[in-house]
PDB file of C-alpha atoms in Angstrom:
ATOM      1  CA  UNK A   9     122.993  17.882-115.525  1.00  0.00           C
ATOM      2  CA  UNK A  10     122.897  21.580-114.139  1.00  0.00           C
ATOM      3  CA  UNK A  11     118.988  21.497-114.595  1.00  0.00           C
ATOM      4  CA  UNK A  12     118.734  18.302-112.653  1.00  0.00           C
ATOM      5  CA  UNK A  13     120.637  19.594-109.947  1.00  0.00           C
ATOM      6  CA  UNK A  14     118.815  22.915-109.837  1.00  0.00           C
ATOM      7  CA  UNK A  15     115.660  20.426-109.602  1.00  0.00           C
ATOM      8  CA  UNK A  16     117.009  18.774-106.787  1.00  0.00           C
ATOM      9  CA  UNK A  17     117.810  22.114-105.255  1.00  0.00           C
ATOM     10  CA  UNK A  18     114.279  23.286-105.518  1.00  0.00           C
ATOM     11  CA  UNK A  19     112.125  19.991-104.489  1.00  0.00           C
ATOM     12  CA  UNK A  20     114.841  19.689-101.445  1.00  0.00           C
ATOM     13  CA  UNK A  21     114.096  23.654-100.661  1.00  0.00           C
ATOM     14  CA  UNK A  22     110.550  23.336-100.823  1.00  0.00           C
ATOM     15  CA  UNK A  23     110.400  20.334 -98.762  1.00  0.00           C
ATOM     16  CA  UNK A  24     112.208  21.865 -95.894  1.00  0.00           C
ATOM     17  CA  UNK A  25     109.770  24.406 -95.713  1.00  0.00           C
ATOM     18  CA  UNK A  26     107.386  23.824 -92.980  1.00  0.00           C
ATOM     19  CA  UNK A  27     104.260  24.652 -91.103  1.00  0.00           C
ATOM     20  CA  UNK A  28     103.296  23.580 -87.473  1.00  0.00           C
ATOM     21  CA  UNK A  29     100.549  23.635 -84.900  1.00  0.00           C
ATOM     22  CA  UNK A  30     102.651  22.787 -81.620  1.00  0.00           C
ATOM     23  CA  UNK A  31     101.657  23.616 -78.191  1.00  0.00           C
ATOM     24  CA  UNK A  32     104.702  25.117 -76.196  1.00  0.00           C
ATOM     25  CA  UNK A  33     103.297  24.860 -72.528  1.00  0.00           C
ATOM     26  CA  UNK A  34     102.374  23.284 -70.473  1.00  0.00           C
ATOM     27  CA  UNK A  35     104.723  20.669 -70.241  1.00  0.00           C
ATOM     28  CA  UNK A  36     102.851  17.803 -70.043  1.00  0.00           C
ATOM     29  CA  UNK A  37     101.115  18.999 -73.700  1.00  0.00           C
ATOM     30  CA  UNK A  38     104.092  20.084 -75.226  1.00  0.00           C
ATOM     31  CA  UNK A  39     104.418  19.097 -78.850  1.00  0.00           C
ATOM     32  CA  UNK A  40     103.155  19.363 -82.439  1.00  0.00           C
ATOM     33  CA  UNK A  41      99.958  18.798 -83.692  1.00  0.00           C
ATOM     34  CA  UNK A  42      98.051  17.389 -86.139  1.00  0.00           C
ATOM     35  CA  UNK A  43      95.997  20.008 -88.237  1.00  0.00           C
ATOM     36  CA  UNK A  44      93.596  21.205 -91.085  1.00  0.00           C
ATOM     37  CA  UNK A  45      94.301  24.511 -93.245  1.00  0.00           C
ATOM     38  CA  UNK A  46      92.300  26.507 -95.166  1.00  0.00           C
ATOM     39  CA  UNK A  47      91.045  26.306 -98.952  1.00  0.00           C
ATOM     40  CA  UNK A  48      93.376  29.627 -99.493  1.00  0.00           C
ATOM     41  CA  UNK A  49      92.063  32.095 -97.118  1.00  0.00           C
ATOM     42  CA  UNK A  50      93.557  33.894 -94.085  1.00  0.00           C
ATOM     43  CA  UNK A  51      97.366  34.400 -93.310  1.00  0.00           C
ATOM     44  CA  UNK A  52      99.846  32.063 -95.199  1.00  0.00           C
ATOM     45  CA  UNK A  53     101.548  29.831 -92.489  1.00  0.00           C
ATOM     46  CA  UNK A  54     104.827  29.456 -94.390  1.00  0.00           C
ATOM     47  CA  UNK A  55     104.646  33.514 -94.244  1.00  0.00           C
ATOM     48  CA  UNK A  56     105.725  34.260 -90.511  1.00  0.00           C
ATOM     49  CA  UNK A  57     104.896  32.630 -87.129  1.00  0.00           C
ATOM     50  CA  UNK A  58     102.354  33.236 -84.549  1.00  0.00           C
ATOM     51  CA  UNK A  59     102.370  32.336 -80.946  1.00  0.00           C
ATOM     52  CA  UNK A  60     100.567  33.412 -78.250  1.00  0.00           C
ATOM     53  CA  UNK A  61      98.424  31.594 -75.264  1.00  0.00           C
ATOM     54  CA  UNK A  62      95.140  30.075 -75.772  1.00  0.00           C
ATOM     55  CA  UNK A  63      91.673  31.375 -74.933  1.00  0.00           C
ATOM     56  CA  UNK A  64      88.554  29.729 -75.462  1.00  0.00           C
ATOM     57  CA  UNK A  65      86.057  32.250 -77.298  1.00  0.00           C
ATOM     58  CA  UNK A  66      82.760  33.449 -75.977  1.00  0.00           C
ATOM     59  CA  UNK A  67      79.914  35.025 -78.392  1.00  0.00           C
ATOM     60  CA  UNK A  68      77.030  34.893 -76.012  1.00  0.00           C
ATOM     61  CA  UNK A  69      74.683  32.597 -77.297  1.00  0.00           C
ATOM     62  CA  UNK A  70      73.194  29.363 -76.509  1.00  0.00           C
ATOM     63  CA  UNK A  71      76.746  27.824 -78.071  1.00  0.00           C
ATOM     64  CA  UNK A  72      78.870  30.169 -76.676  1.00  0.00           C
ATOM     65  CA  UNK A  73      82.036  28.721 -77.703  1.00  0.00           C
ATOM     66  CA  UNK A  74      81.134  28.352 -81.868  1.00  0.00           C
ATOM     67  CA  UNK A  75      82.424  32.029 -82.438  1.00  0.00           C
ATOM     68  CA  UNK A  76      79.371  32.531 -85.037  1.00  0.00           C
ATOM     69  CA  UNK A  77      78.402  35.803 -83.309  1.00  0.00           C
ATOM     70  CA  UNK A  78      80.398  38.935 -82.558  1.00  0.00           C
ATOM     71  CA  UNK A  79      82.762  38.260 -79.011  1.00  0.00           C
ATOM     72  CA  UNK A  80      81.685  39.253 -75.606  1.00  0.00           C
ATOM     73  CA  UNK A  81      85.033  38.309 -74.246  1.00  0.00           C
ATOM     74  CA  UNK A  82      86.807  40.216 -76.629  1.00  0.00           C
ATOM     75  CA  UNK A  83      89.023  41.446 -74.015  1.00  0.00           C
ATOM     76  CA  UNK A  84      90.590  38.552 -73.210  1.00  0.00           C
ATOM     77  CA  UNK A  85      90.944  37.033 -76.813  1.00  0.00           C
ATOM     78  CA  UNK A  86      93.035  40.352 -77.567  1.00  0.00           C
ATOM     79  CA  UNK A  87      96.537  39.638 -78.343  1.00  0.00           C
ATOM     80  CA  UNK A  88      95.797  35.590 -78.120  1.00  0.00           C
ATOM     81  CA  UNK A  89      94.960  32.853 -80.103  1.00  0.00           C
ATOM     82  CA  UNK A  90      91.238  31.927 -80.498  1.00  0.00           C
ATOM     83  CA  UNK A  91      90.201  28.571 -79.404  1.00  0.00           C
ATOM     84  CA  UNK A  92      86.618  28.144 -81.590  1.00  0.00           C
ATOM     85  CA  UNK A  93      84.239  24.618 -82.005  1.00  0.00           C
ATOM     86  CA  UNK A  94      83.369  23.775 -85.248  1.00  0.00           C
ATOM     87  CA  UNK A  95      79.296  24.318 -85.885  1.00  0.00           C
ATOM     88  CA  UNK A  96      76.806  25.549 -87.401  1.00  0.00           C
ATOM     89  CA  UNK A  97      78.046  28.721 -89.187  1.00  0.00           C
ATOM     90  CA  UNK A  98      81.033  29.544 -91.524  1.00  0.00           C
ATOM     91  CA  UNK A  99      84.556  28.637 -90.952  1.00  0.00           C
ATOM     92  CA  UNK A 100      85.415  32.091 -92.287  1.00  0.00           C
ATOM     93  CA  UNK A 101      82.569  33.889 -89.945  1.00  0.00           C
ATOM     94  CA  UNK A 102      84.621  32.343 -86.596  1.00  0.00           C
ATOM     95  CA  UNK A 103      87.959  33.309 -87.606  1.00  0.00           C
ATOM     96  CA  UNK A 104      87.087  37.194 -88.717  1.00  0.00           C
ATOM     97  CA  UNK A 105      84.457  37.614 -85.395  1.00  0.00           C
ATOM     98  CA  UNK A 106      87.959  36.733 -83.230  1.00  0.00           C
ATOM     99  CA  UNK A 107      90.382  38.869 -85.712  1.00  0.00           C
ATOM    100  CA  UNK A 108      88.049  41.426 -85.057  1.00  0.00           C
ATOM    101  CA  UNK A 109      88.260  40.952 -81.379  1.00  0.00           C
ATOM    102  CA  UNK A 110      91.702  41.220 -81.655  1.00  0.00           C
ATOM    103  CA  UNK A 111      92.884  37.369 -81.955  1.00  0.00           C
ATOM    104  CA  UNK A 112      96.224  36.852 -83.488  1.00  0.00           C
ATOM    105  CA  UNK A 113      95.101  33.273 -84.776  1.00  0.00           C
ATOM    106  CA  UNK A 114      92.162  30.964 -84.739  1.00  0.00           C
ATOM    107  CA  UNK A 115      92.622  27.557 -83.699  1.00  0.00           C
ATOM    108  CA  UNK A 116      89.136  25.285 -84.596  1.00  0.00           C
ATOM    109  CA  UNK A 117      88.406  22.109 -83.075  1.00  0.00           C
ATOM    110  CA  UNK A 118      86.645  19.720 -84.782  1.00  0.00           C
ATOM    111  CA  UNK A 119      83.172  18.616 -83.470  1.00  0.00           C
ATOM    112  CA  UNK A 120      83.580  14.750 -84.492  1.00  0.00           C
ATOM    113  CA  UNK A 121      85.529  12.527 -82.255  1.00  0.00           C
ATOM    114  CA  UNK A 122      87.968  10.177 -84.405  1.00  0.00           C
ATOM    115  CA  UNK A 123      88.075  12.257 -87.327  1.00  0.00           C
ATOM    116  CA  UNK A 124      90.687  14.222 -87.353  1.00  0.00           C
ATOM    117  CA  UNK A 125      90.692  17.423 -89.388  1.00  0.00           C
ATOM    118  CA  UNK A 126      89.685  18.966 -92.776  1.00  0.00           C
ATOM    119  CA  UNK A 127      90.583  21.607 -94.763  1.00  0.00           C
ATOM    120  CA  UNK A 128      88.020  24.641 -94.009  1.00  0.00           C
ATOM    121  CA  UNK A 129      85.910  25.934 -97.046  1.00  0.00           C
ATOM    122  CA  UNK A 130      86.376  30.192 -97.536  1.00  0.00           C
ATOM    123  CA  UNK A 131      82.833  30.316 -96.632  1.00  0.00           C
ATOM    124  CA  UNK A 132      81.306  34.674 -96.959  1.00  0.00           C
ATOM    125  CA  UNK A 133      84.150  36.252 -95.641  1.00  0.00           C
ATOM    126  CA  UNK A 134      87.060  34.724 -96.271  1.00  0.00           C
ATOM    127  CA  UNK A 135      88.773  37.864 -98.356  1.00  0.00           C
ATOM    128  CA  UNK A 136      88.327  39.491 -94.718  1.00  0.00           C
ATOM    129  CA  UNK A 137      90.137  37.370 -92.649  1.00  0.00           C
ATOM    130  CA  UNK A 138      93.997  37.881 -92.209  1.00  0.00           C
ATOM    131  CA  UNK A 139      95.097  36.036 -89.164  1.00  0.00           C
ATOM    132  CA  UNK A 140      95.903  32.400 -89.361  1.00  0.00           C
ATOM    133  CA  UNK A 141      93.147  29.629 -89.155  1.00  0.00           C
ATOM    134  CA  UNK A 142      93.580  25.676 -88.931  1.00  0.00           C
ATOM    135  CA  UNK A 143      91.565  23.124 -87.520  1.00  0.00           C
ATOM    136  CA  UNK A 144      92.766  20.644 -84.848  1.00  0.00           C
ATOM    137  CA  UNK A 145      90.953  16.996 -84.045  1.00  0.00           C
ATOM    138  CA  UNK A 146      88.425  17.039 -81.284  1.00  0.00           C
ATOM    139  CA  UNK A 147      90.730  14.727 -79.196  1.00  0.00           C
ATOM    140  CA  UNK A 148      93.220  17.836 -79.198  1.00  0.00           C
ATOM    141  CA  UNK A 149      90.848  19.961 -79.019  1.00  0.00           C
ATOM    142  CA  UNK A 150      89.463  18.451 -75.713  1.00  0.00           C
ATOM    143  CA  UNK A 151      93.273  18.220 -74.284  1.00  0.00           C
ATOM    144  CA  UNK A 152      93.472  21.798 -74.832  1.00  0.00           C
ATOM    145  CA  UNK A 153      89.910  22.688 -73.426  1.00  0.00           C
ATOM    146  CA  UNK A 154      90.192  20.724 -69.981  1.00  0.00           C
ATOM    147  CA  UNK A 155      94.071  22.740 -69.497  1.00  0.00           C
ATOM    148  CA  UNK A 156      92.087  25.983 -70.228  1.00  0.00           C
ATOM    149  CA  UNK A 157      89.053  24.702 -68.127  1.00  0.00           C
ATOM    150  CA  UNK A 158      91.273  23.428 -64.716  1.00  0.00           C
ATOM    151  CA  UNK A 159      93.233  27.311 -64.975  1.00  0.00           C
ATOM    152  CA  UNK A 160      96.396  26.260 -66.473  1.00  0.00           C
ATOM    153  CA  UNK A 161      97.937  28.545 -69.609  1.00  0.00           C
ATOM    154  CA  UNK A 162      97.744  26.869 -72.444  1.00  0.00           C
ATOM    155  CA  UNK A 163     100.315  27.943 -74.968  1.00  0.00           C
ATOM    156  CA  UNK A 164     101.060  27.527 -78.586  1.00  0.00           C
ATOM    157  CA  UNK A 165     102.908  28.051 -82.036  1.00  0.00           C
ATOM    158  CA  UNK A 166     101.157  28.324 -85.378  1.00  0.00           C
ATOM    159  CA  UNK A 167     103.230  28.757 -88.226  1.00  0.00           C
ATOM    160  CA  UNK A 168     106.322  28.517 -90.069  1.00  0.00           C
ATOM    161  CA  UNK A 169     108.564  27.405 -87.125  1.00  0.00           C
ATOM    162  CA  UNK A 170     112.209  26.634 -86.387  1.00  0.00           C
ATOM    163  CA  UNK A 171     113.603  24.683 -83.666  1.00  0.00           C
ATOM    164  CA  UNK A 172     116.586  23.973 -81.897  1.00  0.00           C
ATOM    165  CA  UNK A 173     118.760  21.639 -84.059  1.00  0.00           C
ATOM    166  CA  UNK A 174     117.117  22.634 -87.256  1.00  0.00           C
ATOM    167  CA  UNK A 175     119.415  21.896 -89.990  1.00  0.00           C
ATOM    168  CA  UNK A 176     118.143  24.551 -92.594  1.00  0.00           C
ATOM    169  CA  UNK A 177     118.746  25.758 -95.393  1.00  0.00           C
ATOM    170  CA  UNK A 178     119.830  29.458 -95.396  1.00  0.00           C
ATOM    171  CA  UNK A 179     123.755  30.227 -95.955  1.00  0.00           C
ATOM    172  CA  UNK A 180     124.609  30.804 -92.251  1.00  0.00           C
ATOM    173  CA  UNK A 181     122.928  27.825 -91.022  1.00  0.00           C
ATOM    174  CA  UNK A 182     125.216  26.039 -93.756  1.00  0.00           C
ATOM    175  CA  UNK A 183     128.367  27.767 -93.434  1.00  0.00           C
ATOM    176  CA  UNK A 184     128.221  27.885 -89.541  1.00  0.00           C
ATOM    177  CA  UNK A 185     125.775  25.030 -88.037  1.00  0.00           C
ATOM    178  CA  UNK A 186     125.119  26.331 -84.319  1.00  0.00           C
ATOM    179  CA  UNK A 187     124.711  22.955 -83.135  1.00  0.00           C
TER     180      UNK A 187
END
């Protein structure tokens, strides 16, 4: 009976874990997201939290926005999350060209309208890249674009998040709900 319960215990822990995309501002895009991970590459979402505002990436070339070359607005990515298109180079090549602009995350958006997401092959330099990397549908992906693209601050959440009414599951949140 003990090992039962300690079952129960475990699957109900585990399930309470969890990781979100969610957009934080502005307030007409607020909420959570729909997304892709990796195939066991970059930071570990359930690991910590990340959130910072969104900038769209720029690499100088005829696709500007595919993140397959080194950054030219590296400046501005600095401290922020990465907005990158899916294309024609490595999933694994975008995400370490913005860590090594200084991105705190890398947010992809899929290229294929009504497709949602997938989970991103390692690709050549996956053992490189320690920020956090999912993918997001194109429809998200355009919501987010046109905010960036019309001047507003786009900002979001990646990670293992808690919110406001969260029941948990460590002993305070138990022994003294705040809510």
């Amino acid at each position: 009976m003990r090992l039962h319960l300690l079952l129960v215990f475990l699957l109900i822990s585990g399930a309470l874990s969890a990781q979100y995309v969610y957009i934080n501002a502005p307030a007409d895009c607020e909420g959570g997201l729909r997304f892709g991970v990796t195939s066991d590459w970059g930071a570990d979402l359930l690991s910590d939290s990340w959130t910072g505002d969104v900038v769209i990436v720029d690499d100088g070339s005829a696709l500007p926005t595919e993140g397959c070359n080194p950054l030219v607005n590296g400046s501005e990515v600095t401290g922020k999350i990465a907005f990158v298109d899916r294309g024609s180079c490595n999933f694994s090549l975008k995400a370490l060209n913005a860590q090594t602009a200084g991105a705190i995350a890398c947010v992809i958006a899929n290229h294929t309208p009504n497709v949602g997401t997938i989970t991103m092959g390692a690709g050549n330099f996956a053992t490189d890249v320690t920020i956090p990397v999912v993918m997001i549908s194109y429809e998200d992906g355009q919501l987010i674009r046109d905010k960036i693209n019309q001047g507003t601050t786009v900002n979001m959440s990646i990670g293992d998040l808690q919110f406001d009414y969260d029941l948990g599951i460590q002993t305070q949140s138990l022994v003294f709900p705040p809510y």
